[in-house]
XYZ file of C-alpha atoms in Angstrom:
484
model
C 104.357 -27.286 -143.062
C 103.547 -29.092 -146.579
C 100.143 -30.599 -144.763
C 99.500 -27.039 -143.382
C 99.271 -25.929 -146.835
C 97.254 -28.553 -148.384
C 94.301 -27.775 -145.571
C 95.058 -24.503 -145.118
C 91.362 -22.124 -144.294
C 91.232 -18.375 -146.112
C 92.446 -17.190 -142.592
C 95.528 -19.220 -142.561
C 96.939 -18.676 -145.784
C 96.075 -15.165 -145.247
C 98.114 -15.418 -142.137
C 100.822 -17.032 -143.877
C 101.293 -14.438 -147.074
C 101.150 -11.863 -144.365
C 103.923 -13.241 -142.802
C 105.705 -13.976 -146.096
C 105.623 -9.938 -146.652
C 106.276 -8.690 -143.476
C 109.802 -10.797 -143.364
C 110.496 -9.416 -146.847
C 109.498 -5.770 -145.306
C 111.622 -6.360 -141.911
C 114.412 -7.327 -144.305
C 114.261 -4.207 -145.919
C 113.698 -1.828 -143.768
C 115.929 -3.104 -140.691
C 119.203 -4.028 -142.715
C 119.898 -1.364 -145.309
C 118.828 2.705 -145.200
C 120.059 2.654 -148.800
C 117.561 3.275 -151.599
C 116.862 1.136 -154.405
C 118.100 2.305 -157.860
C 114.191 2.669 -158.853
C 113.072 3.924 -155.606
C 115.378 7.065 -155.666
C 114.375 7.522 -159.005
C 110.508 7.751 -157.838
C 111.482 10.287 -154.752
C 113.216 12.516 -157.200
C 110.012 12.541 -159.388
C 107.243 12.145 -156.473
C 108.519 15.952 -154.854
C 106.142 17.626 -156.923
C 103.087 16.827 -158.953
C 102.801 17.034 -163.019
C 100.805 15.462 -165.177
C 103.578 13.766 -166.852
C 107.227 13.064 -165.773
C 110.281 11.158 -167.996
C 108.675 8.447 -170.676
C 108.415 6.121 -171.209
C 106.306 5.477 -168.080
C 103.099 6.997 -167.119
C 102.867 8.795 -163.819
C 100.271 7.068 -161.120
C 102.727 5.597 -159.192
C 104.221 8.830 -158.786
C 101.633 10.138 -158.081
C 100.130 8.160 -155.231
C 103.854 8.253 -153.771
C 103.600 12.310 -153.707
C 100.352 11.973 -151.606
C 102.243 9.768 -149.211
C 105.029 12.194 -149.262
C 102.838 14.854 -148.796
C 101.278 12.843 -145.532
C 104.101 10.904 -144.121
C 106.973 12.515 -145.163
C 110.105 11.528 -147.789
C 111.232 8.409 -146.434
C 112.474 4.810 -147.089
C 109.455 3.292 -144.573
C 106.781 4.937 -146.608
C 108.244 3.735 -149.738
C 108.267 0.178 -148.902
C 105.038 0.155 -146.944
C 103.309 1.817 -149.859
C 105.111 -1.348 -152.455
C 103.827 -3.989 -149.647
C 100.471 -2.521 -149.998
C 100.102 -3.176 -153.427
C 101.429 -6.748 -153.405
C 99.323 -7.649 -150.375
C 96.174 -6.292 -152.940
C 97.424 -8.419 -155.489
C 98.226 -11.760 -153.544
C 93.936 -10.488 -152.489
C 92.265 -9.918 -156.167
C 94.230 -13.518 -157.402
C 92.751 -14.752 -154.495
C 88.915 -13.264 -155.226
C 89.615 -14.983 -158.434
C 90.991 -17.770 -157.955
C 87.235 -18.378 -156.017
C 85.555 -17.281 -159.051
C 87.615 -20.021 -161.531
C 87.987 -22.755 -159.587
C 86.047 -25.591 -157.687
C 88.543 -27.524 -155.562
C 90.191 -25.772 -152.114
C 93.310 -26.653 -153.440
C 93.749 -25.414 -156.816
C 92.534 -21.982 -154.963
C 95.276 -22.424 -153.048
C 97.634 -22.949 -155.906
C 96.566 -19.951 -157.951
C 97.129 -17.504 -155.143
C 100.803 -18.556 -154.360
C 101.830 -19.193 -157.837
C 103.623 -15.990 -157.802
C 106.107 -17.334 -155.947
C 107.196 -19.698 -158.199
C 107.911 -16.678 -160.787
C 110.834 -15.354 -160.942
C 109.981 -11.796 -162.072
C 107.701 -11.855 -158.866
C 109.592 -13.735 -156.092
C 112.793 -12.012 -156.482
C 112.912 -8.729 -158.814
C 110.059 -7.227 -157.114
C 111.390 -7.541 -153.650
C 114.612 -5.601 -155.812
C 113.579 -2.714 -157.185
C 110.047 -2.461 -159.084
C 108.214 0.597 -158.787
C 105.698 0.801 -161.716
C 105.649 -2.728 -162.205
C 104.539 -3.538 -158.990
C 101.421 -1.642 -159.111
C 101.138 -2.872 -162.998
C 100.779 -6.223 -161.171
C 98.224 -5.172 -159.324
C 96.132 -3.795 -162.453
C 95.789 -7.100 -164.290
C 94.759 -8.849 -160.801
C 92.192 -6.391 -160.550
C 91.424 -6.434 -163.976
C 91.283 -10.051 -164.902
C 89.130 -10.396 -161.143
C 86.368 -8.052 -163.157
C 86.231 -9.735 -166.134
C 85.762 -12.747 -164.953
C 82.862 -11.616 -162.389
C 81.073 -10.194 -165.076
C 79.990 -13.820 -166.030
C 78.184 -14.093 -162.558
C 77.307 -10.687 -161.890
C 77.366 -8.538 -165.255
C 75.889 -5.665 -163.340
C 76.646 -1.903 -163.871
C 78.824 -1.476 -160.938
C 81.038 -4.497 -161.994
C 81.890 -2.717 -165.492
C 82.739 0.412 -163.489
C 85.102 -1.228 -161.244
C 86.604 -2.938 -164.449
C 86.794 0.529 -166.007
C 88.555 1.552 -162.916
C 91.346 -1.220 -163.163
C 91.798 -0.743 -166.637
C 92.640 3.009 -166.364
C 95.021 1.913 -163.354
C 96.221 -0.223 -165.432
C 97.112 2.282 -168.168
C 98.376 4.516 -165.791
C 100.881 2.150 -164.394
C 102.793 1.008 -167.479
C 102.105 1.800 -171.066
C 102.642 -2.102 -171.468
C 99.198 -2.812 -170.057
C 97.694 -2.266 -173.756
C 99.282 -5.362 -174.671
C 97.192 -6.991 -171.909
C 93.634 -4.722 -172.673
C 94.182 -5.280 -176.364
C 94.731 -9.064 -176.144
C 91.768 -9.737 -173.651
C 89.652 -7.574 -175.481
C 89.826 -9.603 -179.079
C 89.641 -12.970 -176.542
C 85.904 -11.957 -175.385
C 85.347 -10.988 -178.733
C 86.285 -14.449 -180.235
C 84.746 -16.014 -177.122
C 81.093 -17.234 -177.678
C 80.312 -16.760 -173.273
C 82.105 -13.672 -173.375
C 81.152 -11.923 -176.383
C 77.664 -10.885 -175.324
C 79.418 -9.166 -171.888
C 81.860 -7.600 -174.422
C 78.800 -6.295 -176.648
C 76.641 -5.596 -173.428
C 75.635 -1.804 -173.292
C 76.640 -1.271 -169.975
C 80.262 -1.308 -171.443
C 80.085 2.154 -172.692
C 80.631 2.279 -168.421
C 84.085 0.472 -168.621
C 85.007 2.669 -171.546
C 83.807 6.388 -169.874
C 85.255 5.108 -166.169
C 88.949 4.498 -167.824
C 89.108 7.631 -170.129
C 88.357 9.751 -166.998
C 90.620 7.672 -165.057
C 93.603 8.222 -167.923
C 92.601 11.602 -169.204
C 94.342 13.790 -167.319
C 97.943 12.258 -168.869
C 96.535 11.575 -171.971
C 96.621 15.358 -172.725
C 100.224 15.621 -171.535
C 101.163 12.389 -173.531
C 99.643 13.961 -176.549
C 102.532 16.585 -176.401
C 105.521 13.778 -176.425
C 107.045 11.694 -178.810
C 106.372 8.378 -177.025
C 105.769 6.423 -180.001
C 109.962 7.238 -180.385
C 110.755 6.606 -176.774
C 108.509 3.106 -176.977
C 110.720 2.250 -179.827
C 113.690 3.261 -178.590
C 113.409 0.687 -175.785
C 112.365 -1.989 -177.189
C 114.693 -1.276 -179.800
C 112.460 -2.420 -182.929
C 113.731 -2.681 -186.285
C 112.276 -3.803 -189.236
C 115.685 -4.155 -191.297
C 117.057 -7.248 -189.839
C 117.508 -10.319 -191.870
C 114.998 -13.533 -191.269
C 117.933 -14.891 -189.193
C 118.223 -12.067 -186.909
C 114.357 -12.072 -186.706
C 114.244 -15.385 -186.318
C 116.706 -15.217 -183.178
C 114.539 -12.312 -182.271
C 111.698 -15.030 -182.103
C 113.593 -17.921 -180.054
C 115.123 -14.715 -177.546
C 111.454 -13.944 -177.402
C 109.984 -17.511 -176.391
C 113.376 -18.123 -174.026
C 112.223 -14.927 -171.895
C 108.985 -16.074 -171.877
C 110.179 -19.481 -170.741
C 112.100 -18.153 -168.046
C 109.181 -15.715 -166.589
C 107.602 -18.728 -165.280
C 110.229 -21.424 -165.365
C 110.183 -22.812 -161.714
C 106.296 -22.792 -161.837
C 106.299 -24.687 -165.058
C 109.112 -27.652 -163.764
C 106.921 -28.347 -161.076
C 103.345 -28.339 -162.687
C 104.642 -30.491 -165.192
C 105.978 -32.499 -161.973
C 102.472 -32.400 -160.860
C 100.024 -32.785 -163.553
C 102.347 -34.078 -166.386
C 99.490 -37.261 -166.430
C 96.955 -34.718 -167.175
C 98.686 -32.832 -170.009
C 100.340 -35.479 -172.053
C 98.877 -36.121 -174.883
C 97.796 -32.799 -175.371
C 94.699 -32.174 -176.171
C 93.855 -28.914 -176.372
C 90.734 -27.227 -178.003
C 90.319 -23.383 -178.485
C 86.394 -23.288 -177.396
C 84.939 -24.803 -174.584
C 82.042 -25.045 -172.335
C 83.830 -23.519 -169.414
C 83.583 -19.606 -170.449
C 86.672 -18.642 -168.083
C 89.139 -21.689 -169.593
C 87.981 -20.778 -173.392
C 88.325 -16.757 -172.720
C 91.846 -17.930 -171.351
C 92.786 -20.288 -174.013
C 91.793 -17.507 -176.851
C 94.145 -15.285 -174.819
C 96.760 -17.645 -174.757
C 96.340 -18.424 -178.563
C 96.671 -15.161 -179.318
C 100.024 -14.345 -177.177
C 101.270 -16.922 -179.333
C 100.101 -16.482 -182.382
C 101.124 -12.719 -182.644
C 104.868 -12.954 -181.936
C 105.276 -15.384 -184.832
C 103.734 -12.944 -186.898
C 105.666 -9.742 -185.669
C 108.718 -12.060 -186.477
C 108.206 -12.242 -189.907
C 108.114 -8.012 -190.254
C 110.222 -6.597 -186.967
C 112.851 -7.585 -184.495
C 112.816 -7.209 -181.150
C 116.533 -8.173 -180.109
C 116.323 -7.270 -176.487
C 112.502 -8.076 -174.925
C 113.797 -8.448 -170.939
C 111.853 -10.884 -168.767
C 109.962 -8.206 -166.445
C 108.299 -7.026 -169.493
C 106.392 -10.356 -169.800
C 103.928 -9.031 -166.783
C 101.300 -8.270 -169.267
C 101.684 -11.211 -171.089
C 101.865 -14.300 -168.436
C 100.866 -12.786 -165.636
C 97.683 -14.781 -166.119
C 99.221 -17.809 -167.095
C 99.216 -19.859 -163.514
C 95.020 -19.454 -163.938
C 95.705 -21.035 -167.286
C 97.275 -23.892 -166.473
C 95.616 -25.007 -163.263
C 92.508 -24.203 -164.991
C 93.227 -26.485 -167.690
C 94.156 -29.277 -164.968
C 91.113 -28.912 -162.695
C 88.869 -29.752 -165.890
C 90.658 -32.682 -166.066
C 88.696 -35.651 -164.792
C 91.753 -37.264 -162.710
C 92.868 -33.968 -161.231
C 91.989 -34.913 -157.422
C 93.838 -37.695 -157.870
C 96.823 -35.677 -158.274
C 99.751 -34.942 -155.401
C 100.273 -31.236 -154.968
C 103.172 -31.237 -152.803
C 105.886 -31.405 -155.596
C 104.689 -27.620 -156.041
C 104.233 -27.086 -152.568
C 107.639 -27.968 -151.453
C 109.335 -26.426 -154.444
C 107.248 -22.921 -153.635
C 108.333 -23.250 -149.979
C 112.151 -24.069 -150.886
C 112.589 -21.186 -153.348
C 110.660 -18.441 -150.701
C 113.039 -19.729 -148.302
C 115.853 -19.534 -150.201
C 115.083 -15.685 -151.567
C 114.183 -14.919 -148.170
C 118.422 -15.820 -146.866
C 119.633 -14.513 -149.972
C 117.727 -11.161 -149.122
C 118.824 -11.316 -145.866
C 122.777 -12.184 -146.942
C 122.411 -9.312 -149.373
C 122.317 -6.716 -146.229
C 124.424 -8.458 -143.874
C 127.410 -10.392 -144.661
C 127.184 -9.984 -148.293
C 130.220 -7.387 -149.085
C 132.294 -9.594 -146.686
C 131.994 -12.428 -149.142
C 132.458 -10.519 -151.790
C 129.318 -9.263 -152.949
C 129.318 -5.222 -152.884
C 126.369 -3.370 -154.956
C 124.731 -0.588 -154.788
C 122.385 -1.317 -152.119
C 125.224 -2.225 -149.330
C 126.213 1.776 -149.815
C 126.454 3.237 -146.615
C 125.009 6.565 -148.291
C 122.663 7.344 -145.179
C 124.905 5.694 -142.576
C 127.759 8.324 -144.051
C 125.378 11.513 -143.887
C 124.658 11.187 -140.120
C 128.098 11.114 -139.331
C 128.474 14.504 -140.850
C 127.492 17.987 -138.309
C 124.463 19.408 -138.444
C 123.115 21.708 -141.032
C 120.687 24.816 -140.550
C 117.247 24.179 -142.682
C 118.081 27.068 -144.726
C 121.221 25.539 -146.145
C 121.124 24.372 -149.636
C 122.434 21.095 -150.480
C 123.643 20.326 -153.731
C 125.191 16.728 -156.094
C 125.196 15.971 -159.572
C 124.426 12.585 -158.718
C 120.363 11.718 -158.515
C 121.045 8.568 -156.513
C 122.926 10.823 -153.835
C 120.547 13.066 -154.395
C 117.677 10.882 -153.491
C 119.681 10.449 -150.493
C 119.705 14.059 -149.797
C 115.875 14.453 -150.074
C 115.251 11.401 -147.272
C 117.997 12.466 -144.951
C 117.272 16.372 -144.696
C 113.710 16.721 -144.731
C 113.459 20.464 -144.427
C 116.395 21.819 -146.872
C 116.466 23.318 -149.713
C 118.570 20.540 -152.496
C 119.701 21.041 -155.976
C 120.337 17.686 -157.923
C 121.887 18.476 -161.466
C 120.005 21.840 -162.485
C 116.428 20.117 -160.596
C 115.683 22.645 -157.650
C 113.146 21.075 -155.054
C 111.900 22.797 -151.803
C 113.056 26.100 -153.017
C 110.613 28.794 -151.305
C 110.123 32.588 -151.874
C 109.803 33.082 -147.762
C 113.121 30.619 -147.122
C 115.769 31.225 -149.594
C 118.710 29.153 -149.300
C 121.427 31.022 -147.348
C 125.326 30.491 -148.072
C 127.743 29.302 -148.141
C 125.869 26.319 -149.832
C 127.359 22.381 -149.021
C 128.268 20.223 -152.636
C 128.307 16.792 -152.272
C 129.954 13.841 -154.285
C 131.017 10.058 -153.808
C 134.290 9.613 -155.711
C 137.557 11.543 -155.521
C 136.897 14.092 -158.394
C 134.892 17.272 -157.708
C 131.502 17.455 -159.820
C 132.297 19.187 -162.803
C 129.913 22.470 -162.099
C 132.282 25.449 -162.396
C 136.119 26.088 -162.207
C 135.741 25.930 -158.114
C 139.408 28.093 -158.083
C 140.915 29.221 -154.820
C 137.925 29.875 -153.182
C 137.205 26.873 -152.622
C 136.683 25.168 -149.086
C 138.725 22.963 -147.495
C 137.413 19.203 -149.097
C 135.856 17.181 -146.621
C 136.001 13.527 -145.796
C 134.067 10.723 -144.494
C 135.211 6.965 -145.368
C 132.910 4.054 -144.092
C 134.308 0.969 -143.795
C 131.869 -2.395 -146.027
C 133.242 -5.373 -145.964
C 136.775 -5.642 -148.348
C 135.038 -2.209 -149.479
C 135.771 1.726 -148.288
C 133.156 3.833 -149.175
C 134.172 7.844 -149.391
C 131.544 10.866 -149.074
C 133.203 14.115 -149.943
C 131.577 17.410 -149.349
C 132.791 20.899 -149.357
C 131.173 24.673 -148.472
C 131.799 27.240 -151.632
C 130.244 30.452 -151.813
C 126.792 30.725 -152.855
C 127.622 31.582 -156.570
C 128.442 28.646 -157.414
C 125.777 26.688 -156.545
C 123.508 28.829 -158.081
């Protein structure tokens, strides 16, 4: 398998990511009907179009996923095949430029599988990203632009990069971080300046306002600089201990965003590394745009330390940051004058043995996992419980407290009218719910709505057996009124 790798043509690693994501979508699809926590979040917000939903994220995921509604209908399938789509475009644009960066076959080949060595990638995508996923996809596209424009700085090349930058935007506010940091590093970048200064970037600037406008006008009525703060939970009256913890929290995360890929690159090219010697400018333009970019991610939490703390910077917020980072490092190697000389297969293996081993877990997650113990929310039985239920008309209205039921609701009855919380979706002059409406909830207390009284239907009952778990779906049929 290892020497497969090593000589592996375009077409066969092709073949082989393919493969890689279709086990992770057969995995899904075939062994749980249960929705992700994020996922039932986005088919709650994808049933109707605004130009803004909840901050603090912006809406284009949502967006695209109410088109796909719209085409192919609420479901789990066109959830996940939409997610696939956008990592098998990523694992594509690293790919492109990986061919732009590098010389050598395999360093190409290194560079495009590198996300599997990263945590936030391997594992906590295949879990429950939605925005972040196609956030990913942004800064491939992005950072593929940029550097083309060294080859080919030609009109249609800053469009396309004004394109990716709105995506970009419009995926997850935290892209700034990236489009501000990449911005000063062609700036301070001698090759790169003159593409930054180039007139045809009034292009990239006009192609990502369009592409962002149409939130920006909504945003402009929020307080997201309050719900940013709020989640990052900055404060600037912390002590220079607590800001100094905020600093080593900060580098830890960072650490761990990458910390399989970096134990086995320093397996692999620790001869090349040690002593360091590392120089901000260089003659390569894509390794001294990347070290500036690098300098500067480190650079500016140091400073931030010294005015703000940031106690609680999670790991999947280090996308924008280090996304980048793999092109960094083998970059760095390749320009090294013993790099052929170096074995790949310590990465190799270790990128094989960790996609194996996510790939069981996955697969023990959905099977046998509540029978050893391990119950969460995905081994529900949500969907399994609904079917056993009898059938409703299409003019019944369906109602829970609960938005991950809810979600629920939405996939399994396609054509009813549902009320989650006070939200009404598919409520139509020409087909008004008819009563007596069905409330639904999944413990042993009745949702708190209204005093139900006396005239209130017999409760119903369905238990579904999970491993050492029983699952209970309770439904009953009150009078219209108090639904409404």
């Amino acid at each position: 398998m290892i020497r497969t790798l090593e000589k592996a043509s375009p077409a066969q690693l092709a073949t082989l990511i393919t493969s890689y994501l279709l086990v992770h979508i057969l995995i899904r699809l075939l062994f749980s009907q249960t929705i992700q926590l994020d996922d039932a979040e986005q088919i709650l917000h994808a049933q109707y179009f605004a130009l803004g939903y909840p901050i603090p994220q912006p809406p284009l995921y949502s967006w695209i996923l109410w088109l796909l509604f719209k085409w192919f209908g609420t479901s789990l399938t066109t959830i996940t095949l939409f997610k696939y789509s956008l990592i098998t475009l990523t694992f594509w644009f690293t790919w492109l430029t990986a061919r732009e960066l590098f010389k050598h076959n395999q360093t190409i080949l290194l560079a495009t599988t590198s996300f599997l060595l990263m945590p936030s990638f391997a594992w906590h995508m295949h879990q429950g990203f939605t925005h972040t996923i196609l956030l990913g996809l942004a800064l491939s596209m992005s950072t593929y632009f940029i550097i083309k424009l060294v080859r080919a700085p030609t009109p249609l090349h800053y469009l396309l990069l004004g394109a990716a930058l709105g995506i970009g935007i419009m995926a997850k506010y935290s892209f700034i971080i990236f489009l501000v940091a990449v911005s000063l590093s062609m700036l301070f970048s001698r090759h790169y300046r003159k593409l930054l200064l180039s007139r045809w970037t009034i292009i990239t600037l006009i192609t990502a306002i369009v592409v962002v406008a149409p939130h920006l006008w909504w945003v402009l009525d929020q307080n997201i600089t309050g719900a940013v703060q709020g989640k990052l939970q900055i404060t600037n009256s912390s002590g220079i201990t607590e800001r100094f913890s905020s600093l080593l929290s900060f580098a830890g995360n960072a650490i761990a965003f990458i910390i399989p890929l970096i134990i086995f690159y320093l397996i692999t090219f620790r001869r090349l590394f040690f002593p360091i010697r590392f120089k901000l400018t260089h003659h390569n333009p894509h390794l001294e745009l990347l070290n500036y970019f690098h300098a500067i991610m480190l650079i500016t939490p140091i400073v931030l330390s010294l005015f703000v703390s940031m106690p609680d910077f999670k790991i999947r917020w280090f996308h924008p940051i280090m996304i980048i980072s793999p092109l960094w490092i083998l970059l760095l190697a390749e320009n090294h004058k013993d790099y052929l000389a170096s074995n790949i297969r310590p990465i190799l293996f270790g990128t094989i043995a960790i996609t194996v081993a996510i790939l069981t877990i996955r697969l023990l997650q959905v099977t046998v996992g509540p029978d050893l113990g391990h119950y969460s929310r995905l081994n529900r039985p949500i969907i399994e419980s609904l079917q056993q239920l009898p059938p409703f008309s299409s003019d019944r209205l369906l109602v829970s407290n609960d938005h991950f039921l809810g979600a629920h609701l939405l996939v399994h009855y396609p054509q009813n009218p549902i009320m989650i919380g006070e939200k009404r979706y598919r409520f139509t002059q020409a087909h008004a719910p008819v009563g007596p409406c069905i409330l639904f909830w999944e413990n042993d207390t009745p949702p708190n709505r209204r005093s139900l009284g006396d005239e209130l239907a017999t409760i119903n009952q369905i238990t579904y057996p999970v491993g050492q778990t029983n699952y209970s779906l309770y439904w009953v049929e009150p009078p219209m009124q108090y639904c409404d």
